XYZ file of C-alpha atoms in Angstrom:
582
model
C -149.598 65.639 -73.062
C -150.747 68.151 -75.394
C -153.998 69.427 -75.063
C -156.968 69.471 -78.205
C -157.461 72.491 -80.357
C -160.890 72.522 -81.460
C -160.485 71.542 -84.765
C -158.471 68.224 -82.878
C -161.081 67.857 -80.532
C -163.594 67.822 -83.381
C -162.137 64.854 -85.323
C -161.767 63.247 -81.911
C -165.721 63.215 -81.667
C -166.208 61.835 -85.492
C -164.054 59.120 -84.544
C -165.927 58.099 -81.265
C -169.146 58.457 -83.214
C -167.509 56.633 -86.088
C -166.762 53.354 -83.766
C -169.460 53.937 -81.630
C -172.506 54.308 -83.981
C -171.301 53.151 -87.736
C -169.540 49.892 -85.814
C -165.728 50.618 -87.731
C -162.860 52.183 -87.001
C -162.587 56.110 -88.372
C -159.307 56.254 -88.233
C -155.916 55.782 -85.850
C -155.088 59.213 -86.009
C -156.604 62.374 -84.645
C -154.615 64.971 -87.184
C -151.331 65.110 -85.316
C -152.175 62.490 -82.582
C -151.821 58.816 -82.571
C -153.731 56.261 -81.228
C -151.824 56.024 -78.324
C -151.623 60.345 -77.975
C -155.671 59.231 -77.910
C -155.716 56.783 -75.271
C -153.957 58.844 -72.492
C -156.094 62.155 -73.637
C -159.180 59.929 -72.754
C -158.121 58.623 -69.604
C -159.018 60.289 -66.256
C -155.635 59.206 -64.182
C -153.251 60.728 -67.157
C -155.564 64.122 -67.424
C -154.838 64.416 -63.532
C -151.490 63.385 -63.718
C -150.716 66.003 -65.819
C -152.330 68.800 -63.689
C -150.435 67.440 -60.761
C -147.140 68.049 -62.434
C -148.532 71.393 -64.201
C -149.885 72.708 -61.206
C -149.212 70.970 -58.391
C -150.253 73.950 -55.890
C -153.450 74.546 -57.502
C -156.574 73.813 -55.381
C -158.584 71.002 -57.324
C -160.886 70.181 -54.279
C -162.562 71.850 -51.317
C -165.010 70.524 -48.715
C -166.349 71.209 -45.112
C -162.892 69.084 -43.876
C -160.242 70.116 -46.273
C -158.270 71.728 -48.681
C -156.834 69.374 -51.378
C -153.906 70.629 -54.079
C -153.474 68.872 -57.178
C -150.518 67.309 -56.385
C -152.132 65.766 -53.026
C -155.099 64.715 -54.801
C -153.430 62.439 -57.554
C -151.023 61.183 -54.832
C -153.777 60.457 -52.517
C -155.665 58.675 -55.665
C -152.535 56.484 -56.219
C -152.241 55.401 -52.488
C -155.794 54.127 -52.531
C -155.423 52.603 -55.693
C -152.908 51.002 -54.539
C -154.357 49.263 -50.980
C -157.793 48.121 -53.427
C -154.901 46.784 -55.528
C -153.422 45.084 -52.939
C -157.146 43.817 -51.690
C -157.800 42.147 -54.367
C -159.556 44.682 -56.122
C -158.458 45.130 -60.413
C -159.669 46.072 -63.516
C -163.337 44.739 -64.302
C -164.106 44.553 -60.227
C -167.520 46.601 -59.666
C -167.901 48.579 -56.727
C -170.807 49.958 -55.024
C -170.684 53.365 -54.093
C -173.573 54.972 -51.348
C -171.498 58.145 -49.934
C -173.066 61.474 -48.811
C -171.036 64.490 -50.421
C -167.492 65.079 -49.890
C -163.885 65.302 -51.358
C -163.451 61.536 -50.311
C -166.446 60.339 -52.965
C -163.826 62.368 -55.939
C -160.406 60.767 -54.752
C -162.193 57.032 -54.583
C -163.961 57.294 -57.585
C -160.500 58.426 -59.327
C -158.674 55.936 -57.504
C -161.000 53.227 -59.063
C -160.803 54.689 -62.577
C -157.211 54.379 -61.703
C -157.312 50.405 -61.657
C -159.713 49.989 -64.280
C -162.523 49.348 -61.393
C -166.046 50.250 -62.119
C -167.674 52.484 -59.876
C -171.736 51.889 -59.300
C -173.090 55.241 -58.300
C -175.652 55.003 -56.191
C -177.922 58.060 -54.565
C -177.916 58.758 -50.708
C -181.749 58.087 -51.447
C -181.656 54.809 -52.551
C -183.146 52.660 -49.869
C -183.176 48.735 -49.285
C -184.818 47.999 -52.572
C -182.821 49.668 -54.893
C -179.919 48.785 -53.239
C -180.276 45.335 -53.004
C -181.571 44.752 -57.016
C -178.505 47.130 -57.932
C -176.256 44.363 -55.876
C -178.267 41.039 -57.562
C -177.862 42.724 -61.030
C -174.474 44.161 -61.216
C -172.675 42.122 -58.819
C -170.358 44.280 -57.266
C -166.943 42.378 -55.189
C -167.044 45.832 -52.818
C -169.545 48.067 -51.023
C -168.448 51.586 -50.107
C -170.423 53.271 -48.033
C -170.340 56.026 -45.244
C -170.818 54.820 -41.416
C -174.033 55.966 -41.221
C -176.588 55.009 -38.335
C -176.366 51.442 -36.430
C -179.828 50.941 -38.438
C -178.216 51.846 -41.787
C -175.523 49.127 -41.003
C -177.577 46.447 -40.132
C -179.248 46.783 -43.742
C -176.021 47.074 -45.605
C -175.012 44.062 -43.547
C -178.263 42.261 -44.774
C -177.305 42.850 -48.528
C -174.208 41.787 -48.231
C -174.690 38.537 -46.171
C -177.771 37.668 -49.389
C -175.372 38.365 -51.995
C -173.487 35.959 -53.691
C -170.820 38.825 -54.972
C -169.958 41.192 -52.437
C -166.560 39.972 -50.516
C -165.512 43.322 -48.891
C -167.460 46.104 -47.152
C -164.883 49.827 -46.395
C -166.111 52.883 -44.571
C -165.397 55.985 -45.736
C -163.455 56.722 -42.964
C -160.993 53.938 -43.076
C -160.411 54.691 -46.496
C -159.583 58.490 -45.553
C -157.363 57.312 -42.401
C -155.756 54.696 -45.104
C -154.938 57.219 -48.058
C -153.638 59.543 -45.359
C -151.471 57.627 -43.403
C -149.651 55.572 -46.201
C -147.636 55.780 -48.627
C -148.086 51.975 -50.949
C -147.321 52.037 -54.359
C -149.190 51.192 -57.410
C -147.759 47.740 -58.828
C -148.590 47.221 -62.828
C -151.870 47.498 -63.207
C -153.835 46.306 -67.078
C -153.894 49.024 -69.474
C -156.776 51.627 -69.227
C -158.743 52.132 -72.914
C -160.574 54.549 -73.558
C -163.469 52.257 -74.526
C -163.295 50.288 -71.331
C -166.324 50.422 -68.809
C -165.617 53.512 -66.232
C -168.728 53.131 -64.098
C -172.197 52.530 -63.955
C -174.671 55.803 -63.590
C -178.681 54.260 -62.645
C -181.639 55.309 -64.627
C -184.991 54.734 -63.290
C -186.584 51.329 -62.584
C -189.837 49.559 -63.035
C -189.862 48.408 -59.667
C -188.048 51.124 -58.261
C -184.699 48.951 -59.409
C -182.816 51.415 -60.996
C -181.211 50.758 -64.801
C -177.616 50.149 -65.291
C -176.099 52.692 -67.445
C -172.578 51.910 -69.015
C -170.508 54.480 -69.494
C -166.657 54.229 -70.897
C -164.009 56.377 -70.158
C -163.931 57.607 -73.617
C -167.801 58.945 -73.951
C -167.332 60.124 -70.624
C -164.149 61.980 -70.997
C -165.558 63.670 -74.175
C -169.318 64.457 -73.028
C -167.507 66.531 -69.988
C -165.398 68.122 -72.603
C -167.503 68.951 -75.237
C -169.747 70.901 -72.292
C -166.958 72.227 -70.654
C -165.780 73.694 -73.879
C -169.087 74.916 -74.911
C -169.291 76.707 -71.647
C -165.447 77.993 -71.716
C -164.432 76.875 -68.461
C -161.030 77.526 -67.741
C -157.985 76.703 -65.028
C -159.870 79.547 -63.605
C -163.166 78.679 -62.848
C -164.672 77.221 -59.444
C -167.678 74.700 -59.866
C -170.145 74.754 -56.996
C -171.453 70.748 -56.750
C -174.866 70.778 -54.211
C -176.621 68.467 -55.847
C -175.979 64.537 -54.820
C -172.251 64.047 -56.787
C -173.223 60.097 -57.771
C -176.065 61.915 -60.419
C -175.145 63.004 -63.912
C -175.882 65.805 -63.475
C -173.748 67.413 -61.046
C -170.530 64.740 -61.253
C -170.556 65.159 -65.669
C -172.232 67.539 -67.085
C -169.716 69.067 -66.961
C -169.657 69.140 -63.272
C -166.847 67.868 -61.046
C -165.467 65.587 -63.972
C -165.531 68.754 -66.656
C -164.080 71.312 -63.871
C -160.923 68.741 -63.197
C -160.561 68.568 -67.198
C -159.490 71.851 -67.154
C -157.994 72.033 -64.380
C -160.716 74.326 -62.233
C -161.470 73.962 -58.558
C -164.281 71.580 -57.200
C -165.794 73.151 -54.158
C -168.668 70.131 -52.377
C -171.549 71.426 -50.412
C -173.068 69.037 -48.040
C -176.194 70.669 -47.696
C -178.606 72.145 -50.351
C -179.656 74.806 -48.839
C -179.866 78.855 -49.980
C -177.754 79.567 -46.269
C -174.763 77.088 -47.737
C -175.157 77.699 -51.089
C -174.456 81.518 -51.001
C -172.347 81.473 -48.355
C -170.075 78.664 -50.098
C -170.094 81.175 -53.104
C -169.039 84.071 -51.482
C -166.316 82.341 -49.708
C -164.670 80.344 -52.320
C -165.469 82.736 -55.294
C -167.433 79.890 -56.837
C -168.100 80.990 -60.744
C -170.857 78.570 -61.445
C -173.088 76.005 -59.850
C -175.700 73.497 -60.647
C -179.131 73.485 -59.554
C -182.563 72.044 -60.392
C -185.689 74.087 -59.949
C -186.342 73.323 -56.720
C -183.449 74.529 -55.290
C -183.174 77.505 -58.018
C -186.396 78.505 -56.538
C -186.051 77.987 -52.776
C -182.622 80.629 -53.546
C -184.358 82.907 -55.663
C -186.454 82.832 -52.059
C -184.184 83.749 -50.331
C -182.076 86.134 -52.749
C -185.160 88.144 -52.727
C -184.900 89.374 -48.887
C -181.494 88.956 -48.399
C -179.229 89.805 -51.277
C -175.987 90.665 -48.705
C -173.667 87.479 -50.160
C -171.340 88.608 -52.446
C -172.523 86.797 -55.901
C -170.186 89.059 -58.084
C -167.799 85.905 -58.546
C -170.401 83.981 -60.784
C -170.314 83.402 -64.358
C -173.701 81.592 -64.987
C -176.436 79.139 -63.241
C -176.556 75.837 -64.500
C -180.388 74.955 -64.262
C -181.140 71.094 -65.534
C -182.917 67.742 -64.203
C -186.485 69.182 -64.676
C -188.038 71.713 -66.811
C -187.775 75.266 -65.474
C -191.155 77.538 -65.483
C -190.093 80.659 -67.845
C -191.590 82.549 -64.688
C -188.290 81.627 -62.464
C -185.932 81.415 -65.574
C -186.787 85.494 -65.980
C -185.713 86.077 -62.376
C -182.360 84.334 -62.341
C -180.320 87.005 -64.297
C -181.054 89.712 -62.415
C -181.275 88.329 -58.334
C -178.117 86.520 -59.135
C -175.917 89.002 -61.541
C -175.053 86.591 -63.641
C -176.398 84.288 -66.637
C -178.846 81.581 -66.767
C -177.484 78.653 -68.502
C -180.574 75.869 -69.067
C -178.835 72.026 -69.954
C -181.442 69.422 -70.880
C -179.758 65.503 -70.990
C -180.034 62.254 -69.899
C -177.424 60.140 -68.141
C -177.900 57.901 -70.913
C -175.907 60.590 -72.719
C -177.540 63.049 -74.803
C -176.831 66.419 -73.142
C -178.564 70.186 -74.686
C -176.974 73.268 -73.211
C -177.470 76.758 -74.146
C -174.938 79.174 -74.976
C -173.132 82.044 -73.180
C -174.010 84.046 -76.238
C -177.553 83.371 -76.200
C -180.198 86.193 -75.770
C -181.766 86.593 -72.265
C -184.966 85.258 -74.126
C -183.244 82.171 -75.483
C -181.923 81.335 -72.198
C -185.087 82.186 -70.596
C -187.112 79.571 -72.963
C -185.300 76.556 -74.229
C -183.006 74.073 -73.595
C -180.503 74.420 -75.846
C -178.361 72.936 -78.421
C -176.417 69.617 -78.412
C -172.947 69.923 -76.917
C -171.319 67.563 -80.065
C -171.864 68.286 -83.711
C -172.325 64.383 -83.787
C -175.344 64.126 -81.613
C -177.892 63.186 -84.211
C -181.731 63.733 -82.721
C -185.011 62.530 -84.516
C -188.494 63.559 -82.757
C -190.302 61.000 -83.940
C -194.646 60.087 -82.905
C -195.815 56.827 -81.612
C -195.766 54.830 -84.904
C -191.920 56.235 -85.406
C -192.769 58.978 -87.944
C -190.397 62.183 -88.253
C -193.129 64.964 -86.578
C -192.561 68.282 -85.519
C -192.899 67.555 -82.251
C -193.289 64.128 -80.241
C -190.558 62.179 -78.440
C -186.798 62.866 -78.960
C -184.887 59.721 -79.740
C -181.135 60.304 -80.318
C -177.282 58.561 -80.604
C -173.821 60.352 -80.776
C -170.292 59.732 -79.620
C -170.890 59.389 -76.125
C -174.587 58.223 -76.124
C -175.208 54.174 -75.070
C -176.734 51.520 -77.589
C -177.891 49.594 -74.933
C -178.440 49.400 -71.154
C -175.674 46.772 -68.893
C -177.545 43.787 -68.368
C -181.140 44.008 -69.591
C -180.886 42.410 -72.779
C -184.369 41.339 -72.562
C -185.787 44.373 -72.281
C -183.835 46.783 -75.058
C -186.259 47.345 -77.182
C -188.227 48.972 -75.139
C -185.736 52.010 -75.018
C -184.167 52.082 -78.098
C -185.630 52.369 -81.686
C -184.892 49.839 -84.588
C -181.615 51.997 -86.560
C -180.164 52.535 -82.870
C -181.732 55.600 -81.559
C -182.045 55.724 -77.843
C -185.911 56.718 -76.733
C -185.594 59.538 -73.887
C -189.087 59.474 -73.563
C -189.422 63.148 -73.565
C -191.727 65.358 -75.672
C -189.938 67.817 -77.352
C -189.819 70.571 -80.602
C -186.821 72.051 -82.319
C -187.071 75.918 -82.793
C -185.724 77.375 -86.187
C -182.409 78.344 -84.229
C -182.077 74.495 -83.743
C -182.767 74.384 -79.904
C -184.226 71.624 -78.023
C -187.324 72.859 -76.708
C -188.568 70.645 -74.121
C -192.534 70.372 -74.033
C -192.986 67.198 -70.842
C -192.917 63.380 -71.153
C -194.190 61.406 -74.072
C -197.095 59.857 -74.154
C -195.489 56.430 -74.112
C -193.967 56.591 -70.904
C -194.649 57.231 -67.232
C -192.811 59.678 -65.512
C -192.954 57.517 -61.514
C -191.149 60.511 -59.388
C -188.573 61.286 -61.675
C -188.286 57.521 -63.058
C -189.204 56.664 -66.548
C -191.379 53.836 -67.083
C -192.570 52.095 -70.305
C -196.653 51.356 -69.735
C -195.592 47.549 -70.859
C -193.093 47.063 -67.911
C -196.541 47.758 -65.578
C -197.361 44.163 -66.954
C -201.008 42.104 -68.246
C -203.810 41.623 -66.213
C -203.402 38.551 -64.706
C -199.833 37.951 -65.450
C -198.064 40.967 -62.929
C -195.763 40.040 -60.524
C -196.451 41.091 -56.960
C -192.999 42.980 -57.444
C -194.501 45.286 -60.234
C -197.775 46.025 -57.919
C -196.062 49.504 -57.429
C -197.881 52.315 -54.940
C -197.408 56.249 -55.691
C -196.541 58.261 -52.434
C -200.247 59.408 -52.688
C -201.523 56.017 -52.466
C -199.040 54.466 -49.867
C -200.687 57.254 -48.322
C -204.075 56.530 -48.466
C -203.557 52.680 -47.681
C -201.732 53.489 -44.732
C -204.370 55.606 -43.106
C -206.699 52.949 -44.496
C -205.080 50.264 -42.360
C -204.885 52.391 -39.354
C -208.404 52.150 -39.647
C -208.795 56.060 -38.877
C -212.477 57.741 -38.687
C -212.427 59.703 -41.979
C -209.849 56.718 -43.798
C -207.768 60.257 -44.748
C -204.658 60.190 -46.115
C -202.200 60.746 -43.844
C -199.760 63.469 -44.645
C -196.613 65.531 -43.739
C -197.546 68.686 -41.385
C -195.411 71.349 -40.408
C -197.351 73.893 -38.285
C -195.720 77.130 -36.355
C -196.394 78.659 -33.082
C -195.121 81.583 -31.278
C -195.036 81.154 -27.500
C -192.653 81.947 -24.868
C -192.078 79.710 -21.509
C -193.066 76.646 -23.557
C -192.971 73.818 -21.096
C -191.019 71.320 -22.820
C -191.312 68.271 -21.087
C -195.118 68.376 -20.651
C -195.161 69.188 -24.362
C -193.229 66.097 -24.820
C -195.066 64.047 -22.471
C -198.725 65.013 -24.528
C -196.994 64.347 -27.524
C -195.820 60.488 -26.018
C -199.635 60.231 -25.087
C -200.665 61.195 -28.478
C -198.536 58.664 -30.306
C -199.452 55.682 -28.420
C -202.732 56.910 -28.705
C -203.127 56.739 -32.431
C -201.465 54.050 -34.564
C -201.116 55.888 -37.506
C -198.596 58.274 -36.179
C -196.560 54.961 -35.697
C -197.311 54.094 -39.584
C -194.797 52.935 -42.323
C -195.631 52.194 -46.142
C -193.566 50.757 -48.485
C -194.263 51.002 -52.502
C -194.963 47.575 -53.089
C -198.149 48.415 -50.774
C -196.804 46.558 -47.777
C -198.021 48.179 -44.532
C -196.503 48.059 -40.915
C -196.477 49.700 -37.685
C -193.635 50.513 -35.113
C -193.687 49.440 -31.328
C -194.563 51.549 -28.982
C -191.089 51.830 -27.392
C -189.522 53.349 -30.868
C -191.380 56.825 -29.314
C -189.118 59.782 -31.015
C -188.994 62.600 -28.698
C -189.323 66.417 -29.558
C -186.794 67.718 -31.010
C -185.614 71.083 -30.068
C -183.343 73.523 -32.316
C -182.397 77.188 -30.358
C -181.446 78.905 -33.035
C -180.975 82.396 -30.934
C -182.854 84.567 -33.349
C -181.020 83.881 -37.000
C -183.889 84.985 -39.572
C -181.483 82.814 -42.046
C -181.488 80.435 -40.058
C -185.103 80.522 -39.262
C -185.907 80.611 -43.142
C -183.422 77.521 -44.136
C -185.283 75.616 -41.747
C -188.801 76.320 -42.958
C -187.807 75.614 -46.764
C -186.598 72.350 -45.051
C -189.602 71.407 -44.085
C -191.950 72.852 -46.307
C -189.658 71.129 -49.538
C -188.285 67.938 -47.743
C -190.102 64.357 -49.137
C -189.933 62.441 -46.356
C -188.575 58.405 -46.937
C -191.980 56.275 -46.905
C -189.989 53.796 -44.723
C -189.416 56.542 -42.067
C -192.966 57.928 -42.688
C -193.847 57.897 -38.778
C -194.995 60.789 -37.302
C -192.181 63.272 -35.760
C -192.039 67.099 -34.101
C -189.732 69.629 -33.753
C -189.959 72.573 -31.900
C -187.828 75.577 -32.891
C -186.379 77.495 -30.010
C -185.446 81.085 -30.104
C -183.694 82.500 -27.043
C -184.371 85.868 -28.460
């Protein structure tokens, strides 16, 4: 297979825009390709199949467990294909995906692309809720899932025993042990097209049910091209994933999906903290990762006292999924010795990336240009008028036209001519960067989720479903209920001592005292403003970390603390004592 030049790859985006926006076909060939030459450049198996022949040594994947070559990858990818083949599972099947980072959430997603399955991607985060209207909308045949706690089980169970779709449930696990200790073969499987459904990405909710986002393997293919391009990544390069690998962001853009592409390494951090992070760098010679500001910022923490990791491997700092104060953006090129690259995009598809030949200012100050010279944005006001600045609406080559399944609700998030509505409030410099300014007035940003005011519904006419809470509030109504002296708001507390000879069971024994004492530490909320309170007997003892005096170590586990949002379900009251022999 013969890869794209750019002037290739650019007729290869007029004709996706050309049958995805203007509804007819471009044309069937691509200067010296044919349709077919097309068809296996935008499909994910035949990209890796190629690399596994090309360089079969190569290392495409590395996490805390293992090393995998490109050869063992697409060979592992064909053995699972082949035992969800032989389950019953084929092209058009959805599957849900809930998987913690690792190498095993690449090879099964590629082994389902393989078939023609559609991977859902759901967060770790996603809790019963989202879960469950996820299931009831999409209607996956399979969950996969990791083992997770007894707890975590029974509610997975639940989901599946109320749903009229789901026939199988795998563990990670098995699916490892399976790939590993077999060697099945892939029967004749339907043709993969490029503009066939590859998986479904969520969107926020307005219920906290996340939106189905249908992406093909052709968009897909080409949005983590047309950024990996833009950024020049090479055979050479080693992306850094931290971030959960079932968000846009870290699996697309260009991510895991644009690093394979080009054949570059993939190197999955389980943790996101500075300690792994840097570490993970140094180690593996990682030459970019992907952040948002949180995380930029708890690092440039931690850079700032302890600069001994060797960063020198590192091309750039992708920075996305929030806007980034200028007063961090300044700091990144010089803690880290190496460029900040800003990206601003939606899952949806739009994605704005700056350049490696920007200024330091440039960098330092907006978001970038589009990664296609198809993407055509519009800022438009709240009447639809062309303005200076107001919300972006956009379409392109790899850009939807319409959410899976919500029919009902389309307009909504996409204008008249076809523009999808991002929602956000932006201005276009003279340079032509996206310059993004916060949310439009139109929308509600609910903790990261965008919501149109008329999905809150009518007086009189809401649905106890839409009678959302904030944290704040679920909050406030739980110490309400608990009927406490100053009806407070109950809140996370993380408070530090310095002692030596602690007594640790008669700490733990005034702690059980406290506890049954006072009913709000035994509080849960839930966001449809349901209260309840946990028996006595689900008591969580002290926990106790001995860290023998690591000031890293020490430091990772206050910025887990002080950054961590606790679940709203888990939301009783817990303590941990840090021990330090030294």
């Amino acid at each position: 297979m013969k890869n794209l030049n750019d002037e290739e790859f650019y007729a290869l985006g007029e004709m996706l825009f050309s049958n995805r926006c203007m509804q007819k076909e471009k044309q069937d060939k691509i200067l010296e390709y044919s349709k077919e030459d097309v068809e296996s450049y935008l499909n994910y198996g035949k990209r890796m199949a190629q690399f596994a022949v090309s360089q079969p040594e190569k290392i495409a994947i590395v996490d805390e467990q293992e090393r995998i070559t490109y050869k063992q990858l697409r060979e592992r990818c064909m053995v699972l294909a082949a035992y969800f083949q032989s389950e019953g599972i084929n092209k058009g099947d959805k599957v849900a995906l809930q998987m913690e980072n690792s190498g095993m959430f690449i090879i099964i997603t590629l082994a389902l692309f393989e078939i023609g399955a559609i991977p859902i991607m759901l967060l770790p985060a996603h809790q019963k809720r989202e879960i469950e209207g996820v299931v009831k909308k999409a209607e996956p045949k399979v969950i996969i899932t990791d083992r997770g706690s007894n707890e975590y089980q029974k509610m997975i169970q639940g989901i599946i025993d109320d749903s009229i779709s789901v026939q199988k449930w795998y563990i990670t696990e098995q699916l490892r042990n399976i790939q590993l200790e077999n060697s099945m073969k892939l029967e004749a499987a339907e043709e993969i097209r490029q503009d066939d459904l590859v998986m479904l990405l969520l969107s926020g909710g307005t219920t906290g049910i996340p939106k189905l986002i249908p992406r093909t393997q052709g968009d897909y293919i080409y949005n983590n091209e047309a950024l990996a391009r833009g950024l020049q990544l090479n055979q050479d390069d080693i992306f850094l994933a931290v971030l959960p690998l079932a968000h846009n962001f870290p699996l697309g853009a260009p991510g895991i999906m644009g690093t394979l592409l080009v054949g570059g390494t993939v190197v999955v951090s389980k943790y996101p903290t500075p300690l792994e992070i840097f570490s993970l760098i140094e180690e593996e010679k990682v030459t970019y990762v992907s952040m948002v500001p949180t995380i930029l910022n708890m690092c440039l923490q931690y850079r700032s006292f302890d600069d001994s990791d060797d960063l020198s491997s590192q091309k750039f700092i992708m920075v996305g999924g929030a806007v980034l104060p200028t007063e961090l953006s300044r700091k990144v090129d010089d803690l880290f010795s190496c460029k900040l690259i800003q990206i601003y995009g939606t899952a949806e598809g739009l994605c704005c990336v700056n350049s490696l030949k920007d200024s330091w200012e440039t960098r330092c100050t907006v978001q970038g240009k589009p990664c296609s010279p198809f993407d055509e944005l519009k800022i438009i006001d709240e009447k639809g008028n062309e303005v200076a600045e107001g919300e972006l609406v956009t379409k392109g080559p790899y850009t939807i036209k319409e959410y899976y399944r919500l029919e009902d609700k389309e307009n909504q998030y996409f204008t008249e001519d076809g523009y999808y509505r991002t929602g956000d409030k932006v201005r276009i410099d003279e340079q032509g960067n996206v310059v993004v300014l916060g949310r439009a007035k139109e929308q509600i940003n609910r903790v990261g989720e965008k919501i149109m005011p008329s999905e809150v519904g009518r007086k009189g006419e809401i649905a106890v479903e839409s009678l959302e809470m904030t944290r704040l509030q679920c909050a406030y109504q739980l110490s309400k209920e608990a009927e406490t002296e100053l009806c407070g708001i109950s809140c996370q507390v993380y408070l530090e001592f310095d002692t030596k000879n602690l007594d640790y069971e008669r700490l733990n024994e005034a702690w059980h005292a406290l506890y049954l004492r006072h009913e709000i530490l035994r509080g849960r909320s839930y966001e449809l403003g349901y209260i309840d309170f946990v028996g006595e007997e689900e008591f969580v003892p002290i926990e106790i970390r001995d860290i023998s005096g690591s000031e890293r170590e020490i430091f990772n586990i206050r910025q887990e603390l002080c950054e961590r949002e606790w679940s709203l379900e888990e939301n009783m009251a817990k303590m941990l004592v840090i021990k330090d022999a030294s």
